[in-house]
Amino acid sequence: MVAQVIDGKAFAAKVRAQVADQVAKLKEENGITPGLAVVLVGEDPASQVYVRSKGKMTVEVGMNSYEHKLDAETSEEDLLALIDKLNNDPAVHGILVQLPLPKHLNEDLVINSIDPAKDVDGFHISNVGLLGTGQKSMVPCTPLGCLMMLRDYHGSLSGMDAVVIGRSNIVGKPMAQLLLGDSCTVTIAHSRTKNLPDVVRRADIVVAAVGRPEMVPGDWIKEGATVIDVGINRIERDGKNKLVGDVDYASAAERAGAITPVPGGVGPMTIACLLANTLTACCRANGLPEPEGLTA
Ligand code: NDP
């Protein structure tokens, strides 16, 4: 079997176009422009690249982008004061604090100071609780992107066996909650899981979110399974720098029914879902119907 490639780049472009259409409608019919504020503390090079591309895409879909770049030595008090200001600014519908934060800042405290209704990353403890209890919440962007691709490919996920490898708060745990919400039978695997190959071999859906280059070989994959590779790992091969996932793509593609590549799979969906979440937050804040197909 040769797997169908799930093209995350094309799908993300489609999601962004949907968001842009809805934003244009909101402006025309309601005179509202959604606004996303991104806060970056310090000069981490990878974070700077992410923030720049988030800002660019926010503007491309017609939203307002507000970037706040703070010094690496910024005090917790000053950061919390900025978040309070953004929480109370009606032009700002989404707030994202770029992680990781410099060591002297308490990430949990900072994230939990964001108004949950504006928490477009979905990391606030209230949103985690709402998702865990099947209530309307803001859903973390990467798992939401994975769910959208799975729904698009399969239609219903009901009754499928899903294995999520990784139990982080950012990817693994919310991914498992979303799959459970769509009535999959879910197993969460991690570094202490026994017989991981056998656990993975049972799965109709495998989501790998580990951070170990090409850890999952093709012979762990059940014939015809759908493989979603969240991993982004930089390696050197044949003297060149390369991006690879957590799944060994070549061997997995020989057994899977469908698979996401790295790059060009889950990665582009993450920013598309951030824009979708900002639109959703804006609609909710204004008592308008939520955009269809862009939420969990
Ligand atoms: P974390 O490091 O927070 O979590 C990794 C998880 O993998 C942990 O739960 C860990 O288990 C588990 N793990 C580690 N080693 C093994 C092993 N040998 N067998 C089974 N499980 C193992 O990573 P994140 O969840 O933040 O990210 C995972 C990957 O996804 C990374 O490559 C990251 O770059 C990528 N990523 C991609 C995004 C995108 O937009 N595409 C967005 C976010 C992340 P334990 O808990 O027991 O330690």
Short mmCIF file of C-alpha atoms and ligand atoms in Angstrom, two decimals:
data_model
loop_
_atom_site.label_atom_id
_atom_site.label_comp_id
_atom_site.label_asym_id
_atom_site.label_seq_id
_atom_site.Cartn_x
_atom_site.Cartn_y
_atom_site.Cartn_z
CA MET A 1 0.00 0.00 0.00
CA VAL A 2 1.28 3.47 -0.82
CA ALA A 3 -0.15 6.08 1.53
CA GLN A 4 -2.11 9.09 0.43
CA VAL A 5 -0.20 12.21 1.42
CA ILE A 6 -2.24 14.58 3.59
CA ASP A 7 -1.10 17.96 2.28
CA GLY A 8 -1.12 20.24 5.34
CA LYS A 9 0.21 23.19 3.37
CA ALA A 10 -2.71 23.12 0.93
CA PHE A 11 -5.23 22.44 3.70
CA ALA A 12 -3.85 25.32 5.80
CA ALA A 13 -4.18 27.65 2.79
CA LYS A 14 -7.83 26.57 2.50
CA VAL A 15 -8.45 27.25 6.22
CA ARG A 16 -6.80 30.69 5.95
CA ALA A 17 -8.97 31.50 2.90
CA GLN A 18 -12.08 30.49 4.87
CA VAL A 19 -10.96 32.73 7.75
CA ALA A 20 -10.29 35.62 5.35
CA ASP A 21 -13.80 35.26 3.84
CA GLN A 22 -15.39 35.34 7.29
CA VAL A 23 -13.28 38.32 8.36
CA ALA A 24 -14.35 40.25 5.24
CA LYS A 25 -17.99 39.43 6.06
CA LEU A 26 -17.58 40.54 9.70
CA LYS A 27 -16.14 43.87 8.56
CA GLU A 28 -18.82 44.47 5.97
CA GLU A 29 -21.87 43.32 7.91
CA ASN A 30 -20.88 44.17 11.49
CA GLY A 31 -18.08 46.74 11.19
CA ILE A 32 -15.82 44.50 13.32
CA THR A 33 -12.18 43.64 12.61
CA PRO A 34 -10.75 40.75 14.65
CA GLY A 35 -7.49 41.62 16.40
CA LEU A 36 -4.66 39.34 17.57
CA ALA A 37 -2.02 40.53 20.04
CA VAL A 38 1.23 38.58 20.19
CA VAL A 39 3.63 39.15 23.06
CA LEU A 40 7.28 38.21 22.67
CA VAL A 41 9.67 38.50 25.61
CA GLY A 42 13.37 38.31 24.76
CA GLU A 43 15.23 37.50 21.58
CA ASP A 44 14.95 33.74 21.09
CA PRO A 45 15.65 33.41 17.33
CA ALA A 46 13.07 30.64 16.67
CA SER A 47 10.39 32.61 18.58
CA GLN A 48 11.20 35.74 16.57
CA VAL A 49 10.64 33.81 13.31
CA TYR A 50 7.31 32.39 14.57
CA VAL A 51 6.09 35.78 15.76
CA ARG A 52 7.00 37.43 12.45
CA SER A 53 5.16 34.84 10.39
CA LYS A 54 2.13 34.92 12.73
CA GLY A 55 1.96 38.72 12.31
CA LYS A 56 2.26 38.48 8.53
CA MET A 57 -0.49 35.88 8.17
CA THR A 58 -2.78 37.73 10.60
CA VAL A 59 -2.63 40.79 8.34
CA GLU A 60 -3.03 38.64 5.20
CA VAL A 61 -6.43 37.34 6.38
CA GLY A 62 -7.57 40.91 7.08
CA MET A 63 -7.20 40.96 10.86
CA ASN A 64 -5.39 43.54 12.96
CA SER A 65 -2.04 42.37 14.32
CA TYR A 66 -0.60 43.93 17.48
CA GLU A 67 2.97 42.91 18.26
CA HIS A 68 4.47 43.62 21.68
CA LYS A 69 8.20 42.95 21.87
CA LEU A 70 9.56 43.17 25.38
CA ASP A 71 13.09 43.12 26.68
CA ALA A 72 14.45 39.77 27.96
CA GLU A 73 14.78 41.34 31.43
CA THR A 74 11.14 42.48 31.59
CA SER A 75 9.72 41.96 35.09
CA GLU A 76 6.76 39.69 35.76
CA GLU A 77 4.88 42.72 37.07
CA ASP A 78 5.32 44.61 33.78
CA LEU A 79 4.34 41.59 31.68
CA LEU A 80 1.21 41.01 33.78
CA ALA A 81 0.34 44.70 33.46
CA LEU A 82 0.54 44.45 29.65
CA ILE A 83 -1.66 41.33 29.65
CA ASP A 84 -4.19 43.13 31.86
CA LYS A 85 -4.26 46.01 29.37
CA LEU A 86 -4.81 43.61 26.45
CA ASN A 87 -7.51 41.73 28.41
CA ASN A 88 -9.40 45.01 28.72
CA ASP A 89 -8.84 46.24 25.15
CA PRO A 90 -12.01 45.62 23.08
CA ALA A 91 -9.99 45.76 19.81
CA VAL A 92 -8.00 42.70 20.93
CA HIS A 93 -9.90 39.39 20.58
CA GLY A 94 -6.95 37.02 20.87
CA ILE A 95 -3.81 37.15 23.03
CA LEU A 96 -0.83 34.89 22.52
CA VAL A 97 2.25 34.96 24.73
CA GLN A 98 5.05 33.30 22.80
CA LEU A 99 6.65 30.43 24.74
CA PRO A 100 9.16 29.64 26.10
CA LEU A 101 9.45 32.65 28.40
CA PRO A 102 12.78 33.65 29.98
CA LYS A 103 13.48 31.59 33.11
CA HIS A 104 12.70 34.34 35.66
CA LEU A 105 9.06 34.48 34.51
CA ASN A 106 6.46 32.01 35.79
CA GLU A 107 4.84 30.60 32.63
CA ASP A 108 1.78 29.15 34.39
CA LEU A 109 1.09 32.42 36.19
CA VAL A 110 1.47 34.42 32.96
CA ILE A 111 -0.71 32.11 30.84
CA ASN A 112 -3.41 31.96 33.53
CA SER A 113 -3.54 35.76 33.67
CA ILE A 114 -4.87 35.89 30.08
CA ASP A 115 -8.66 36.29 29.82
CA PRO A 116 -9.73 32.68 28.93
CA ALA A 117 -12.05 34.07 26.23
CA LYS A 118 -9.00 35.64 24.53
CA ASP A 119 -6.65 32.68 25.16
CA VAL A 120 -6.25 31.66 21.50
CA ASP A 121 -3.48 29.18 22.39
CA GLY A 122 -5.94 27.30 24.62
CA PHE A 123 -3.40 26.86 27.43
CA HIS A 124 -5.31 28.66 30.21
CA ILE A 125 -6.35 26.27 32.97
CA SER A 126 -10.04 27.16 32.39
CA ASN A 127 -9.81 26.17 28.75
CA VAL A 128 -8.01 22.94 29.66
CA GLY A 129 -10.87 22.14 32.07
CA LEU A 130 -13.57 23.06 29.58
CA LEU A 131 -11.99 20.85 26.89
CA GLY A 132 -11.59 18.00 29.38
CA THR A 133 -15.27 18.17 30.28
CA GLY A 134 -16.46 18.44 26.67
CA GLN A 135 -17.55 22.08 26.96
CA LYS A 136 -17.01 24.96 24.56
CA SER A 137 -13.42 26.19 24.95
CA MET A 138 -10.47 27.64 23.10
CA VAL A 139 -8.61 24.60 21.73
CA PRO A 140 -4.79 24.45 21.39
CA CYS A 141 -3.85 25.16 17.77
CA THR A 142 -1.65 22.17 16.87
CA PRO A 143 -4.09 19.46 18.05
CA LEU A 144 -6.98 21.39 16.47
CA GLY A 145 -5.10 21.35 13.15
CA CYS A 146 -4.54 17.58 13.47
CA LEU A 147 -8.24 17.04 14.24
CA MET A 148 -9.31 19.10 11.21
CA MET A 149 -7.09 17.03 8.90
CA LEU A 150 -8.38 13.76 10.37
CA ARG A 151 -12.02 14.86 10.03
CA ASP A 152 -11.40 16.03 6.49
CA TYR A 153 -9.86 12.68 5.51
CA HIS A 154 -12.17 10.31 7.39
CA GLY A 155 -15.41 12.18 7.91
CA SER A 156 -16.45 10.49 11.16
CA LEU A 157 -13.74 9.21 13.56
CA SER A 158 -16.29 7.41 15.73
CA GLY A 159 -15.13 4.05 17.10
CA MET A 160 -11.63 4.25 15.66
CA ASP A 161 -8.62 3.14 17.73
CA ALA A 162 -6.31 6.13 18.20
CA VAL A 163 -2.86 6.15 19.78
CA VAL A 164 -1.28 9.47 20.72
CA ILE A 165 2.45 9.17 21.43
CA GLY A 166 3.38 12.01 23.81
CA ARG A 167 1.55 13.46 26.81
CA SER A 168 2.56 17.13 26.79
CA ASN A 169 0.04 19.79 27.81
CA ILE A 170 0.53 21.52 24.45
CA VAL A 171 0.00 18.59 22.08
CA GLY A 172 -0.45 15.07 23.48
CA LYS A 173 -3.07 15.61 26.19
CA PRO A 174 -5.37 18.01 24.28
CA MET A 175 -5.04 15.82 21.17
CA ALA A 176 -6.25 12.83 23.17
CA GLN A 177 -9.18 14.87 24.54
CA LEU A 178 -10.21 15.94 21.05
CA LEU A 179 -10.07 12.38 19.71
CA LEU A 180 -12.11 11.21 22.69
CA GLY A 181 -14.57 14.01 21.95
CA ASP A 182 -14.94 12.55 18.44
CA SER A 183 -15.63 9.11 19.98
CA CYS A 184 -12.30 7.41 19.25
CA THR A 185 -10.97 4.79 21.65
CA VAL A 186 -7.86 6.60 22.81
CA THR A 187 -4.54 5.40 24.20
CA ILE A 188 -1.95 7.93 25.35
CA ALA A 189 1.58 6.54 25.14
CA HIS A 190 4.72 8.12 26.65
CA SER A 191 8.31 7.36 27.59
CA ARG A 192 7.28 4.75 30.19
CA THR A 193 4.82 2.89 27.95
CA LYS A 194 5.59 -0.83 27.73
CA ASN A 195 5.66 -2.55 24.34
CA LEU A 196 5.15 0.70 22.43
CA PRO A 197 5.46 -1.02 19.01
CA ASP A 198 2.53 -3.34 19.87
CA VAL A 199 0.47 -0.45 21.23
CA VAL A 200 1.01 1.52 18.02
CA ARG A 201 0.28 -1.54 15.82
CA ARG A 202 -3.31 -1.60 17.15
CA ALA A 203 -4.05 1.92 16.03
CA ASP A 204 -6.25 3.08 13.16
CA ILE A 205 -4.95 6.58 13.89
CA VAL A 206 -1.42 7.32 15.11
CA VAL A 207 -0.50 10.82 16.27
CA ALA A 208 3.22 11.12 17.02
CA ALA A 209 4.20 14.09 19.20
CA VAL A 210 7.48 13.09 20.79
CA GLY A 211 10.35 15.21 19.49
CA ARG A 212 12.60 12.28 18.51
CA PRO A 213 13.69 12.11 14.89
CA GLU A 214 12.10 9.22 12.94
CA MET A 215 11.45 7.23 16.13
CA VAL A 216 8.38 5.41 14.74
CA PRO A 217 9.38 2.95 12.01
CA GLY A 218 7.02 1.66 9.32
CA ASP A 219 6.70 -1.79 10.86
CA TRP A 220 4.92 -0.27 13.90
CA ILE A 221 2.16 1.00 11.61
CA LYS A 222 -0.97 -1.08 11.00
CA GLU A 223 -1.69 -1.58 7.30
CA GLY A 224 -3.97 1.26 6.16
CA ALA A 225 -3.68 3.37 9.34
CA THR A 226 -3.67 7.17 9.26
CA VAL A 227 -0.46 8.72 10.55
CA ILE A 228 -0.27 12.31 11.79
CA ASP A 229 3.31 13.35 12.46
CA VAL A 230 3.57 16.38 14.75
CA GLY A 231 7.32 16.16 15.34
CA ILE A 232 9.66 18.84 14.06
CA ASN A 233 13.26 17.72 14.39
CA ARG A 234 16.31 19.34 12.84
CA ILE A 235 18.96 16.78 11.86
CA GLU A 236 22.07 16.70 9.73
CA ARG A 237 22.10 14.13 6.93
CA ASP A 238 24.59 13.80 4.08
CA GLY A 239 26.18 17.05 5.24
CA LYS A 240 22.88 18.95 4.95
CA ASN A 241 20.46 20.28 7.54
CA LYS A 242 17.07 18.64 7.25
CA LEU A 243 13.68 18.74 8.99
CA VAL A 244 12.21 15.36 9.86
CA GLY A 245 9.25 14.20 11.90
CA ASP A 246 8.89 11.64 14.68
CA VAL A 247 7.89 9.02 12.10
CA ASP A 248 10.20 7.38 9.58
CA TYR A 249 8.27 8.72 6.60
CA ALA A 250 9.60 6.43 3.85
CA SER A 251 8.85 3.13 5.61
CA ALA A 252 5.60 4.36 7.22
CA ALA A 253 4.25 5.58 3.86
CA GLU A 254 4.54 2.00 2.55
CA ARG A 255 2.06 0.72 5.15
CA ALA A 256 -0.15 3.68 6.10
CA GLY A 257 -3.37 4.56 4.30
CA ALA A 258 -2.64 8.26 4.73
CA ILE A 259 0.23 10.22 6.24
CA THR A 260 1.28 13.83 6.88
CA PRO A 261 4.77 14.80 5.67
CA VAL A 262 7.33 16.89 7.58
CA PRO A 263 7.64 19.64 6.56
CA GLY A 264 4.29 20.50 4.97
CA GLY A 265 1.95 18.54 7.24
CA VAL A 266 0.92 19.61 10.74
CA GLY A 267 3.25 22.66 10.88
CA PRO A 268 1.32 24.98 8.53
CA MET A 269 -1.99 24.01 10.19
CA THR A 270 -0.87 25.42 13.54
CA ILE A 271 -0.82 29.08 12.44
CA ALA A 272 -3.98 28.58 10.35
CA CYS A 273 -5.73 27.35 13.52
CA LEU A 274 -4.42 30.30 15.52
CA LEU A 275 -6.18 32.59 13.01
CA ALA A 276 -9.30 30.40 13.17
CA ASN A 277 -9.27 30.64 17.00
CA THR A 278 -8.93 34.43 16.85
CA LEU A 279 -11.94 34.61 14.54
CA THR A 280 -13.90 32.29 16.85
CA ALA A 281 -12.97 34.43 19.90
CA CYS A 282 -14.08 37.58 18.06
CA CYS A 283 -17.44 36.04 17.07
CA ARG A 284 -18.07 34.85 20.64
CA ALA A 285 -17.11 38.25 22.10
CA ASN A 286 -19.66 39.91 19.84
CA GLY A 287 -22.44 37.34 20.37
CA LEU A 288 -22.26 36.23 16.72
CA PRO A 289 -22.50 32.65 15.40
CA GLU A 290 -19.18 30.81 15.35
CA PRO A 291 -17.50 30.16 12.00
CA GLU A 292 -18.48 26.72 10.70
CA GLY A 293 -15.82 24.00 10.39
CA LEU A 294 -13.16 26.05 12.16
CA THR A 295 -13.73 24.91 15.74
CA ALA A 296 -13.62 21.57 17.54
P1 NDP B 1 7.42 17.46 24.89
O1 NDP B 1 8.90 17.27 24.98
O2 NDP B 1 6.76 18.38 25.82
O3 NDP B 1 6.73 16.01 25.07
C1 NDP B 1 7.26 14.88 24.44
C2 NDP B 1 6.48 13.66 24.86
O4 NDP B 1 7.05 12.54 24.20
C3 NDP B 1 6.50 13.38 26.36
O5 NDP B 1 5.22 13.10 26.82
C4 NDP B 1 7.44 12.17 26.49
O6 NDP B 1 7.06 11.25 27.49
C5 NDP B 1 7.21 11.48 25.15
N1 NDP B 1 8.38 10.66 24.82
C6 NDP B 1 9.69 11.01 24.86
N2 NDP B 1 10.46 9.97 24.50
C7 NDP B 1 9.62 8.94 24.23
C8 NDP B 1 9.82 7.60 23.83
N3 NDP B 1 11.03 7.09 23.63
N4 NDP B 1 8.73 6.83 23.65
C9 NDP B 1 7.48 7.32 23.86
N5 NDP B 1 7.24 8.57 24.24
C10 NDP B 1 8.30 9.38 24.43
O7 NDP B 1 7.15 17.82 23.37
P2 NDP B 1 5.88 18.57 22.67
O8 NDP B 1 4.64 17.80 22.89
O9 NDP B 1 5.92 20.00 22.99
O10 NDP B 1 6.33 18.42 21.14
C11 NDP B 1 6.47 17.16 20.52
C12 NDP B 1 7.02 17.36 19.13
O11 NDP B 1 6.09 18.10 18.37
C13 NDP B 1 8.33 18.15 19.04
O12 NDP B 1 9.09 17.65 17.96
C14 NDP B 1 7.88 19.56 18.72
O13 NDP B 1 8.87 20.29 18.02
C15 NDP B 1 6.69 19.26 17.84
N6 NDP B 1 5.70 20.34 17.80
C16 NDP B 1 5.24 20.70 16.59
C17 NDP B 1 4.29 21.68 16.46
C18 NDP B 1 3.81 22.03 15.10
O14 NDP B 1 3.30 23.11 14.89
N7 NDP B 1 3.87 21.12 14.14
C19 NDP B 1 3.78 22.41 17.62
C20 NDP B 1 4.24 21.87 18.89
C21 NDP B 1 5.19 20.88 18.94
P3 NDP B 1 7.19 11.59 29.07
O15 NDP B 1 6.04 12.50 29.36
O16 NDP B 1 7.07 10.25 29.72
O17 NDP B 1 8.52 12.26 29.25
#
